[in-house]
Amino acid sequence: MKKTILSFMFIFTLLVMAACGQSNKDGATGEKASSKKVLTMATSADFAPFESREPSGKIIGFDIDLANAIADELGYKLEIKDMKFDGLIGALQAKRVDMVISGMSATEKRKKNVDFSTAYNHSGEMFVTKKDSDIKTIDDLKGKTVAVQLGTIQEEGAKALQKKVDFTLKPLDNATNLIQELLSNRIQVAYLDKSVATGYIKQQGLAGFDDPTSSSPGMAVAFPKGSDLVDDVDNALKKLEENGKLQELKDKWLKDQQ
Ligand code: ARG
């Protein structure tokens, strides 16, 4: 009899332990995380300080913090997909991702294929050279090789500029390679976003000059056409602007750029 009671107690204890384990897995915090809707965001993590990879592989930057703040605001769990910049619009069109935050300028041309939120940041364009370079103006680009990132407004701008000044254009699919090519003298000029360029100029001891010909539209979040998320994200951005969070992120990531 004693033995039966003991084994009952043993089985009972096991059952209680199993139940506890179960509730731990799905309990309060666990349940919230697993049942949260997922928001898939694509970016091209080659564009510090907006998005880049740490040596550990972790993707960090202004856009990443902004995406997390938006997801938090709207009650989503954020999932990030890293892809080539020139594949981002296609990924939205195929609805493979819910949104893109990648320092993407809200151009009229892109608006034909995707929707944009309100702009969250404004930048310009710059031509970056080695420090000792004698290229100081757009006319000096004549006969030189200028690299741009594939699919960017800089690629488009450079093509238009080629009608006035005769230079060789080298489109590369990764923005980080622009600076590598410059440092190893395979190109003489890298044409890229001003906020990103100023970072490299400081870190790598490079030089550069502003592009006086361009006035690029602000950077915005991009969505598949007709996405319900546009209004939600606009509201979240408005809130982040009002409560100072947006400015806080600019101070954290873009201070040297402003
Ligand atoms: N602002 C430029 C554009 O929209 C360049 C953006 C590049 N972004 C990146 N993550 N590589 O075309």
PDB file of C-alpha atoms and ligand atoms in Angstrom:
ATOM      1  CA  MET A   1       0.000   0.000   0.000  1.00  0.00           C
ATOM      2  CA  LYS A   2       2.754   2.370   1.016  1.00  0.00           C
ATOM      3  CA  LYS A   3       4.454   1.569  -2.274  1.00  0.00           C
ATOM      4  CA  THR A   4       1.301   2.432  -4.297  1.00  0.00           C
ATOM      5  CA  ILE A   5       0.920   5.765  -2.509  1.00  0.00           C
ATOM      6  CA  LEU A   6       4.547   6.533  -3.131  1.00  0.00           C
ATOM      7  CA  SER A   7       4.304   5.784  -6.823  1.00  0.00           C
ATOM      8  CA  PHE A   8       1.122   7.873  -7.056  1.00  0.00           C
ATOM      9  CA  MET A   9       2.939  10.732  -5.431  1.00  0.00           C
ATOM     10  CA  PHE A  10       5.812  10.239  -7.852  1.00  0.00           C
ATOM     11  CA  ILE A  11       3.522  10.306 -10.886  1.00  0.00           C
ATOM     12  CA  PHE A  12       1.669  13.312  -9.473  1.00  0.00           C
ATOM     13  CA  THR A  13       4.957  15.186  -9.007  1.00  0.00           C
ATOM     14  CA  LEU A  14       5.941  14.368 -12.587  1.00  0.00           C
ATOM     15  CA  LEU A  15       2.602  15.659 -13.865  1.00  0.00           C
ATOM     16  CA  VAL A  16       2.945  18.891 -11.909  1.00  0.00           C
ATOM     17  CA  MET A  17       6.468  19.382 -13.189  1.00  0.00           C
ATOM     18  CA  ALA A  18       5.353  18.786 -16.774  1.00  0.00           C
ATOM     19  CA  ALA A  19       2.501  21.256 -16.377  1.00  0.00           C
ATOM     20  CA  CYS A  20       4.874  23.872 -14.969  1.00  0.00           C
ATOM     21  CA  GLY A  21       7.283  23.356 -17.819  1.00  0.00           C
ATOM     22  CA  GLN A  22       4.436  23.810 -20.247  1.00  0.00           C
ATOM     23  CA  SER A  23       3.235  27.011 -18.649  1.00  0.00           C
ATOM     24  CA  ASN A  24       6.752  28.350 -18.553  1.00  0.00           C
ATOM     25  CA  LYS A  25       7.053  27.892 -22.271  1.00  0.00           C
ATOM     26  CA  ASP A  26       3.744  29.478 -23.162  1.00  0.00           C
ATOM     27  CA  GLY A  27       3.282  31.599 -20.084  1.00  0.00           C
ATOM     28  CA  ALA A  28       3.108  35.367 -19.773  1.00  0.00           C
ATOM     29  CA  THR A  29       6.190  36.597 -21.652  1.00  0.00           C
ATOM     30  CA  GLY A  30       6.642  33.531 -23.856  1.00  0.00           C
ATOM     31  CA  GLU A  31       3.099  33.709 -25.109  1.00  0.00           C
ATOM     32  CA  LYS A  32       3.417  37.382 -25.983  1.00  0.00           C
ATOM     33  CA  ALA A  33       6.555  36.795 -28.033  1.00  0.00           C
ATOM     34  CA  SER A  34       5.280  33.766 -29.901  1.00  0.00           C
ATOM     35  CA  SER A  35       1.830  35.126 -30.737  1.00  0.00           C
ATOM     36  CA  LYS A  36       3.051  38.570 -31.854  1.00  0.00           C
ATOM     37  CA  LYS A  37       2.541  39.224 -35.542  1.00  0.00           C
ATOM     38  CA  VAL A  38       5.770  39.313 -37.504  1.00  0.00           C
ATOM     39  CA  LEU A  39       6.767  42.314 -39.591  1.00  0.00           C
ATOM     40  CA  THR A  40       9.349  41.439 -42.236  1.00  0.00           C
ATOM     41  CA  MET A  41      11.698  44.249 -43.143  1.00  0.00           C
ATOM     42  CA  ALA A  42      14.314  44.084 -45.876  1.00  0.00           C
ATOM     43  CA  THR A  43      17.473  46.158 -46.006  1.00  0.00           C
ATOM     44  CA  SER A  44      20.838  46.213 -47.724  1.00  0.00           C
ATOM     45  CA  ALA A  45      23.258  46.153 -44.796  1.00  0.00           C
ATOM     46  CA  ASP A  46      26.166  47.868 -46.531  1.00  0.00           C
ATOM     47  CA  PHE A  47      25.346  51.466 -45.676  1.00  0.00           C
ATOM     48  CA  ALA A  48      26.698  52.615 -42.307  1.00  0.00           C
ATOM     49  CA  PRO A  49      25.477  54.420 -40.219  1.00  0.00           C
ATOM     50  CA  PHE A  50      22.019  53.475 -41.554  1.00  0.00           C
ATOM     51  CA  GLU A  51      22.550  49.710 -41.796  1.00  0.00           C
ATOM     52  CA  SER A  52      25.693  47.639 -41.622  1.00  0.00           C
ATOM     53  CA  ARG A  53      26.981  44.389 -40.184  1.00  0.00           C
ATOM     54  CA  GLU A  54      29.083  44.169 -37.087  1.00  0.00           C
ATOM     55  CA  PRO A  55      31.981  41.676 -37.277  1.00  0.00           C
ATOM     56  CA  SER A  56      29.699  39.279 -35.355  1.00  0.00           C
ATOM     57  CA  GLY A  57      27.231  39.427 -38.246  1.00  0.00           C
ATOM     58  CA  LYS A  58      24.664  41.430 -36.291  1.00  0.00           C
ATOM     59  CA  ILE A  59      22.931  44.107 -38.368  1.00  0.00           C
ATOM     60  CA  ILE A  60      22.943  47.500 -36.682  1.00  0.00           C
ATOM     61  CA  GLY A  61      22.252  51.141 -37.544  1.00  0.00           C
ATOM     62  CA  PHE A  62      19.836  54.028 -37.550  1.00  0.00           C
ATOM     63  CA  ASP A  63      17.332  52.262 -39.828  1.00  0.00           C
ATOM     64  CA  ILE A  64      17.436  49.115 -37.684  1.00  0.00           C
ATOM     65  CA  ASP A  65      16.678  51.044 -34.481  1.00  0.00           C
ATOM     66  CA  LEU A  66      13.965  52.941 -36.334  1.00  0.00           C
ATOM     67  CA  ALA A  67      12.421  49.701 -37.645  1.00  0.00           C
ATOM     68  CA  ASN A  68      12.403  48.254 -34.120  1.00  0.00           C
ATOM     69  CA  ALA A  69      10.817  51.407 -32.722  1.00  0.00           C
ATOM     70  CA  ILE A  70       8.107  51.258 -35.413  1.00  0.00           C
ATOM     71  CA  ALA A  71       7.501  47.540 -34.796  1.00  0.00           C
ATOM     72  CA  ASP A  72       7.252  48.160 -31.033  1.00  0.00           C
ATOM     73  CA  GLU A  73       4.856  51.016 -31.590  1.00  0.00           C
ATOM     74  CA  LEU A  74       2.599  48.835 -33.762  1.00  0.00           C
ATOM     75  CA  GLY A  75       2.923  45.664 -31.660  1.00  0.00           C
ATOM     76  CA  TYR A  76       4.894  43.580 -34.167  1.00  0.00           C
ATOM     77  CA  LYS A  77       7.938  41.385 -33.825  1.00  0.00           C
ATOM     78  CA  LEU A  78      10.534  42.538 -36.352  1.00  0.00           C
ATOM     79  CA  GLU A  79      12.324  40.155 -38.685  1.00  0.00           C
ATOM     80  CA  ILE A  80      15.160  41.496 -40.855  1.00  0.00           C
ATOM     81  CA  LYS A  81      16.216  40.224 -44.261  1.00  0.00           C
ATOM     82  CA  ASP A  82      19.502  41.397 -45.742  1.00  0.00           C
ATOM     83  CA  MET A  83      19.604  41.666 -49.540  1.00  0.00           C
ATOM     84  CA  LYS A  84      21.267  43.553 -52.351  1.00  0.00           C
ATOM     85  CA  PHE A  85      19.990  47.098 -52.695  1.00  0.00           C
ATOM     86  CA  ASP A  86      18.897  46.615 -56.293  1.00  0.00           C
ATOM     87  CA  GLY A  87      16.705  43.653 -55.256  1.00  0.00           C
ATOM     88  CA  LEU A  88      14.690  45.532 -52.628  1.00  0.00           C
ATOM     89  CA  ILE A  89      11.985  47.009 -54.878  1.00  0.00           C
ATOM     90  CA  GLY A  90      11.465  43.601 -56.521  1.00  0.00           C
ATOM     91  CA  ALA A  91      11.107  41.964 -53.100  1.00  0.00           C
ATOM     92  CA  LEU A  92       8.346  44.461 -52.250  1.00  0.00           C
ATOM     93  CA  GLN A  93       6.612  43.986 -55.587  1.00  0.00           C
ATOM     94  CA  ALA A  94       6.637  40.206 -55.114  1.00  0.00           C
ATOM     95  CA  LYS A  95       5.376  40.799 -51.530  1.00  0.00           C
ATOM     96  CA  ARG A  96       8.250  38.731 -50.181  1.00  0.00           C
ATOM     97  CA  VAL A  97       8.673  41.362 -47.440  1.00  0.00           C
ATOM     98  CA  ASP A  98       6.306  43.794 -45.688  1.00  0.00           C
ATOM     99  CA  MET A  99       8.531  46.838 -45.865  1.00  0.00           C
ATOM    100  CA  VAL A 100      11.971  48.147 -46.774  1.00  0.00           C
ATOM    101  CA  ILE A 101      14.034  50.503 -44.636  1.00  0.00           C
ATOM    102  CA  SER A 102      17.361  50.978 -46.346  1.00  0.00           C
ATOM    103  CA  GLY A 103      18.156  54.676 -46.621  1.00  0.00           C
ATOM    104  CA  MET A 104      15.896  54.547 -49.643  1.00  0.00           C
ATOM    105  CA  SER A 105      15.019  57.901 -51.193  1.00  0.00           C
ATOM    106  CA  ALA A 106      11.338  58.287 -52.052  1.00  0.00           C
ATOM    107  CA  THR A 107      11.737  59.118 -55.748  1.00  0.00           C
ATOM    108  CA  GLU A 108       8.862  59.702 -58.178  1.00  0.00           C
ATOM    109  CA  LYS A 109      10.166  56.842 -60.306  1.00  0.00           C
ATOM    110  CA  ARG A 110      10.054  54.358 -57.408  1.00  0.00           C
ATOM    111  CA  LYS A 111       6.588  55.607 -56.465  1.00  0.00           C
ATOM    112  CA  LYS A 112       5.308  53.974 -59.645  1.00  0.00           C
ATOM    113  CA  ASN A 113       6.154  50.572 -58.190  1.00  0.00           C
ATOM    114  CA  VAL A 114       6.005  50.945 -54.407  1.00  0.00           C
ATOM    115  CA  ASP A 115       4.365  53.134 -51.744  1.00  0.00           C
ATOM    116  CA  PHE A 116       6.350  55.279 -49.323  1.00  0.00           C
ATOM    117  CA  SER A 117       5.839  56.553 -45.787  1.00  0.00           C
ATOM    118  CA  THR A 118       6.540  60.168 -44.927  1.00  0.00           C
ATOM    119  CA  ALA A 119      10.262  60.974 -45.055  1.00  0.00           C
ATOM    120  CA  TYR A 120      12.241  60.267 -41.894  1.00  0.00           C
ATOM    121  CA  ASN A 121      15.597  61.747 -42.922  1.00  0.00           C
ATOM    122  CA  HIS A 122      17.137  64.081 -45.500  1.00  0.00           C
ATOM    123  CA  SER A 123      20.605  63.836 -46.953  1.00  0.00           C
ATOM    124  CA  GLY A 124      22.445  64.837 -50.126  1.00  0.00           C
ATOM    125  CA  GLU A 125      25.051  63.419 -52.478  1.00  0.00           C
ATOM    126  CA  MET A 126      28.820  63.593 -52.400  1.00  0.00           C
ATOM    127  CA  PHE A 127      31.771  62.705 -54.588  1.00  0.00           C
ATOM    128  CA  VAL A 128      34.436  61.022 -52.466  1.00  0.00           C
ATOM    129  CA  THR A 129      38.111  60.937 -53.515  1.00  0.00           C
ATOM    130  CA  LYS A 130      41.493  60.106 -52.009  1.00  0.00           C
ATOM    131  CA  LYS A 131      42.885  62.921 -49.902  1.00  0.00           C
ATOM    132  CA  ASP A 132      45.614  63.903 -52.380  1.00  0.00           C
ATOM    133  CA  SER A 133      43.277  63.861 -55.400  1.00  0.00           C
ATOM    134  CA  ASP A 134      43.056  66.876 -57.703  1.00  0.00           C
ATOM    135  CA  ILE A 135      39.399  66.128 -58.491  1.00  0.00           C
ATOM    136  CA  LYS A 136      37.559  69.020 -56.856  1.00  0.00           C
ATOM    137  CA  THR A 137      34.595  69.747 -59.122  1.00  0.00           C
ATOM    138  CA  ILE A 138      32.214  67.907 -61.413  1.00  0.00           C
ATOM    139  CA  ASP A 139      34.233  69.003 -64.476  1.00  0.00           C
ATOM    140  CA  ASP A 140      37.307  67.292 -63.013  1.00  0.00           C
ATOM    141  CA  LEU A 141      35.505  63.940 -63.340  1.00  0.00           C
ATOM    142  CA  LYS A 142      36.410  63.988 -67.038  1.00  0.00           C
ATOM    143  CA  GLY A 143      38.324  60.853 -68.028  1.00  0.00           C
ATOM    144  CA  LYS A 144      38.062  59.341 -64.522  1.00  0.00           C
ATOM    145  CA  THR A 145      36.285  56.241 -63.243  1.00  0.00           C
ATOM    146  CA  VAL A 146      33.374  56.905 -60.912  1.00  0.00           C
ATOM    147  CA  ALA A 147      31.754  54.091 -58.915  1.00  0.00           C
ATOM    148  CA  VAL A 148      28.153  54.055 -57.675  1.00  0.00           C
ATOM    149  CA  GLN A 149      25.932  51.482 -56.014  1.00  0.00           C
ATOM    150  CA  LEU A 150      23.719  49.591 -58.431  1.00  0.00           C
ATOM    151  CA  GLY A 151      20.067  50.608 -58.377  1.00  0.00           C
ATOM    152  CA  THR A 152      20.595  53.795 -56.394  1.00  0.00           C
ATOM    153  CA  ILE A 153      19.670  57.367 -57.214  1.00  0.00           C
ATOM    154  CA  GLN A 154      23.417  57.984 -57.478  1.00  0.00           C
ATOM    155  CA  GLU A 155      23.618  55.508 -60.362  1.00  0.00           C
ATOM    156  CA  GLU A 156      20.828  57.375 -62.083  1.00  0.00           C
ATOM    157  CA  GLY A 157      22.335  60.774 -61.302  1.00  0.00           C
ATOM    158  CA  ALA A 158      25.738  59.711 -62.605  1.00  0.00           C
ATOM    159  CA  LYS A 159      24.205  58.468 -65.865  1.00  0.00           C
ATOM    160  CA  ALA A 160      22.559  61.845 -66.359  1.00  0.00           C
ATOM    161  CA  LEU A 161      25.830  63.592 -65.549  1.00  0.00           C
ATOM    162  CA  GLN A 162      27.670  61.517 -68.147  1.00  0.00           C
ATOM    163  CA  LYS A 163      25.768  63.445 -70.796  1.00  0.00           C
ATOM    164  CA  LYS A 164      27.665  66.563 -69.711  1.00  0.00           C
ATOM    165  CA  VAL A 165      31.006  65.207 -68.504  1.00  0.00           C
ATOM    166  CA  ASP A 166      32.767  62.248 -70.086  1.00  0.00           C
ATOM    167  CA  PHE A 167      33.723  59.739 -67.366  1.00  0.00           C
ATOM    168  CA  THR A 168      33.554  55.958 -66.959  1.00  0.00           C
ATOM    169  CA  LEU A 169      30.799  54.662 -64.702  1.00  0.00           C
ATOM    170  CA  LYS A 170      31.370  51.586 -62.562  1.00  0.00           C
ATOM    171  CA  PRO A 171      28.196  50.286 -60.859  1.00  0.00           C
ATOM    172  CA  LEU A 172      28.864  47.916 -57.929  1.00  0.00           C
ATOM    173  CA  ASP A 173      26.222  45.948 -56.071  1.00  0.00           C
ATOM    174  CA  ASN A 174      27.647  46.516 -52.599  1.00  0.00           C
ATOM    175  CA  ALA A 175      28.102  50.040 -51.222  1.00  0.00           C
ATOM    176  CA  THR A 176      30.996  49.038 -48.964  1.00  0.00           C
ATOM    177  CA  ASN A 177      32.967  48.036 -52.064  1.00  0.00           C
ATOM    178  CA  LEU A 178      32.853  51.619 -53.354  1.00  0.00           C
ATOM    179  CA  ILE A 179      35.285  52.667 -50.662  1.00  0.00           C
ATOM    180  CA  GLN A 180      37.406  49.503 -51.017  1.00  0.00           C
ATOM    181  CA  GLU A 181      37.793  50.228 -54.738  1.00  0.00           C
ATOM    182  CA  LEU A 182      38.754  53.817 -53.990  1.00  0.00           C
ATOM    183  CA  LEU A 183      41.304  52.853 -51.340  1.00  0.00           C
ATOM    184  CA  SER A 184      42.898  50.360 -53.702  1.00  0.00           C
ATOM    185  CA  ASN A 185      42.991  52.914 -56.554  1.00  0.00           C
ATOM    186  CA  ARG A 186      40.765  50.903 -58.915  1.00  0.00           C
ATOM    187  CA  ILE A 187      38.481  53.930 -59.185  1.00  0.00           C
ATOM    188  CA  GLN A 188      39.144  57.620 -58.601  1.00  0.00           C
ATOM    189  CA  VAL A 189      35.738  58.700 -57.313  1.00  0.00           C
ATOM    190  CA  ALA A 190      32.904  57.130 -55.291  1.00  0.00           C
ATOM    191  CA  TYR A 191      29.562  58.885 -55.695  1.00  0.00           C
ATOM    192  CA  LEU A 192      27.266  58.234 -52.764  1.00  0.00           C
ATOM    193  CA  ASP A 193      24.912  59.498 -50.085  1.00  0.00           C
ATOM    194  CA  LYS A 194      26.364  62.409 -48.148  1.00  0.00           C
ATOM    195  CA  SER A 195      25.614  61.040 -44.651  1.00  0.00           C
ATOM    196  CA  VAL A 196      27.403  57.814 -45.516  1.00  0.00           C
ATOM    197  CA  ALA A 197      30.232  59.588 -47.369  1.00  0.00           C
ATOM    198  CA  THR A 198      31.083  61.921 -44.478  1.00  0.00           C
ATOM    199  CA  GLY A 199      31.516  58.903 -42.201  1.00  0.00           C
ATOM    200  CA  TYR A 200      34.049  57.329 -44.572  1.00  0.00           C
ATOM    201  CA  ILE A 201      35.838  60.630 -45.141  1.00  0.00           C
ATOM    202  CA  LYS A 202      36.426  60.944 -41.412  1.00  0.00           C
ATOM    203  CA  GLN A 203      37.274  57.311 -40.703  1.00  0.00           C
ATOM    204  CA  GLN A 204      39.488  56.668 -43.722  1.00  0.00           C
ATOM    205  CA  GLY A 205      41.051  60.126 -44.118  1.00  0.00           C
ATOM    206  CA  LEU A 206      39.482  60.715 -47.528  1.00  0.00           C
ATOM    207  CA  ALA A 207      38.332  63.907 -49.236  1.00  0.00           C
ATOM    208  CA  GLY A 208      35.181  64.864 -51.111  1.00  0.00           C
ATOM    209  CA  PHE A 209      32.893  67.550 -52.428  1.00  0.00           C
ATOM    210  CA  ASP A 210      29.131  68.044 -52.482  1.00  0.00           C
ATOM    211  CA  ASP A 211      27.098  67.426 -55.589  1.00  0.00           C
ATOM    212  CA  PRO A 212      25.603  70.828 -56.392  1.00  0.00           C
ATOM    213  CA  THR A 213      23.377  69.385 -59.137  1.00  0.00           C
ATOM    214  CA  SER A 214      21.215  67.064 -57.074  1.00  0.00           C
ATOM    215  CA  SER A 215      18.382  67.602 -54.638  1.00  0.00           C
ATOM    216  CA  SER A 216      17.403  64.118 -53.577  1.00  0.00           C
ATOM    217  CA  PRO A 217      14.056  63.379 -51.956  1.00  0.00           C
ATOM    218  CA  GLY A 218      14.026  62.289 -48.303  1.00  0.00           C
ATOM    219  CA  MET A 219      14.544  58.729 -47.122  1.00  0.00           C
ATOM    220  CA  ALA A 220      11.332  56.876 -46.374  1.00  0.00           C
ATOM    221  CA  VAL A 221       9.979  53.433 -45.532  1.00  0.00           C
ATOM    222  CA  ALA A 222       8.849  51.575 -48.684  1.00  0.00           C
ATOM    223  CA  PHE A 223       5.932  49.141 -48.968  1.00  0.00           C
ATOM    224  CA  PRO A 224       4.249  46.984 -51.602  1.00  0.00           C
ATOM    225  CA  LYS A 225       1.719  49.114 -53.506  1.00  0.00           C
ATOM    226  CA  GLY A 226      -1.563  49.433 -51.631  1.00  0.00           C
ATOM    227  CA  SER A 227      -0.191  48.071 -48.342  1.00  0.00           C
ATOM    228  CA  ASP A 228      -2.330  48.725 -45.235  1.00  0.00           C
ATOM    229  CA  LEU A 229       0.882  49.367 -43.336  1.00  0.00           C
ATOM    230  CA  VAL A 230       1.501  52.790 -44.904  1.00  0.00           C
ATOM    231  CA  ASP A 231      -0.935  54.595 -42.601  1.00  0.00           C
ATOM    232  CA  ASP A 232       0.135  52.630 -39.523  1.00  0.00           C
ATOM    233  CA  VAL A 233       3.803  53.390 -40.115  1.00  0.00           C
ATOM    234  CA  ASP A 234       3.048  57.057 -40.850  1.00  0.00           C
ATOM    235  CA  ASN A 235       1.241  57.257 -37.513  1.00  0.00           C
ATOM    236  CA  ALA A 236       4.095  55.497 -35.739  1.00  0.00           C
ATOM    237  CA  LEU A 237       6.619  57.898 -37.334  1.00  0.00           C
ATOM    238  CA  LYS A 238       4.527  60.860 -36.253  1.00  0.00           C
ATOM    239  CA  LYS A 239       4.481  59.561 -32.698  1.00  0.00           C
ATOM    240  CA  LEU A 240       8.252  58.911 -32.706  1.00  0.00           C
ATOM    241  CA  GLU A 241       8.785  62.439 -33.980  1.00  0.00           C
ATOM    242  CA  GLU A 242       6.522  63.938 -31.317  1.00  0.00           C
ATOM    243  CA  ASN A 243       7.956  61.987 -28.400  1.00  0.00           C
ATOM    244  CA  GLY A 244      11.548  62.803 -29.373  1.00  0.00           C
ATOM    245  CA  LYS A 245      12.567  59.206 -30.161  1.00  0.00           C
ATOM    246  CA  LEU A 246      13.390  60.014 -33.805  1.00  0.00           C
ATOM    247  CA  GLN A 247      15.681  62.844 -32.754  1.00  0.00           C
ATOM    248  CA  GLU A 248      17.249  60.572 -30.161  1.00  0.00           C
ATOM    249  CA  LEU A 249      18.123  58.064 -32.895  1.00  0.00           C
ATOM    250  CA  LYS A 250      19.516  60.837 -35.119  1.00  0.00           C
ATOM    251  CA  ASP A 251      21.689  62.034 -32.247  1.00  0.00           C
ATOM    252  CA  LYS A 252      22.874  58.472 -31.674  1.00  0.00           C
ATOM    253  CA  TRP A 253      23.704  57.514 -35.277  1.00  0.00           C
ATOM    254  CA  LEU A 254      23.866  60.628 -37.452  1.00  0.00           C
ATOM    255  CA  LYS A 255      25.502  63.192 -35.186  1.00  0.00           C
ATOM    256  CA  ASP A 256      28.764  63.311 -37.148  1.00  0.00           C
ATOM    257  CA  GLN A 257      26.829  63.533 -40.381  1.00  0.00           C
ATOM    258  CA  GLN A 258      24.790  66.620 -39.663  1.00  0.00           C
TER     259      GLN A 258
HETATM  260  N1  ARG B   1      19.558  56.984 -50.949  1.00  0.00           N
HETATM  261  C1  ARG B   1      20.035  56.221 -52.078  1.00  0.00           C
HETATM  262  C2  ARG B   1      18.881  55.639 -52.858  1.00  0.00           C
HETATM  263  O1  ARG B   1      17.790  55.585 -52.386  1.00  0.00           O
HETATM  264  C3  ARG B   1      21.006  55.138 -51.698  1.00  0.00           C
HETATM  265  C4  ARG B   1      20.500  54.138 -50.695  1.00  0.00           C
HETATM  266  C5  ARG B   1      21.424  52.962 -50.525  1.00  0.00           C
HETATM  267  N2  ARG B   1      21.058  52.172 -49.404  1.00  0.00           N
HETATM  268  C6  ARG B   1      21.747  51.072 -48.988  1.00  0.00           C
HETATM  269  N3  ARG B   1      21.320  50.462 -47.918  1.00  0.00           N
HETATM  270  N4  ARG B   1      22.778  50.630 -49.654  1.00  0.00           N
HETATM  271  O2  ARG B   1      19.029  55.228 -53.977  1.00  0.00           O
END
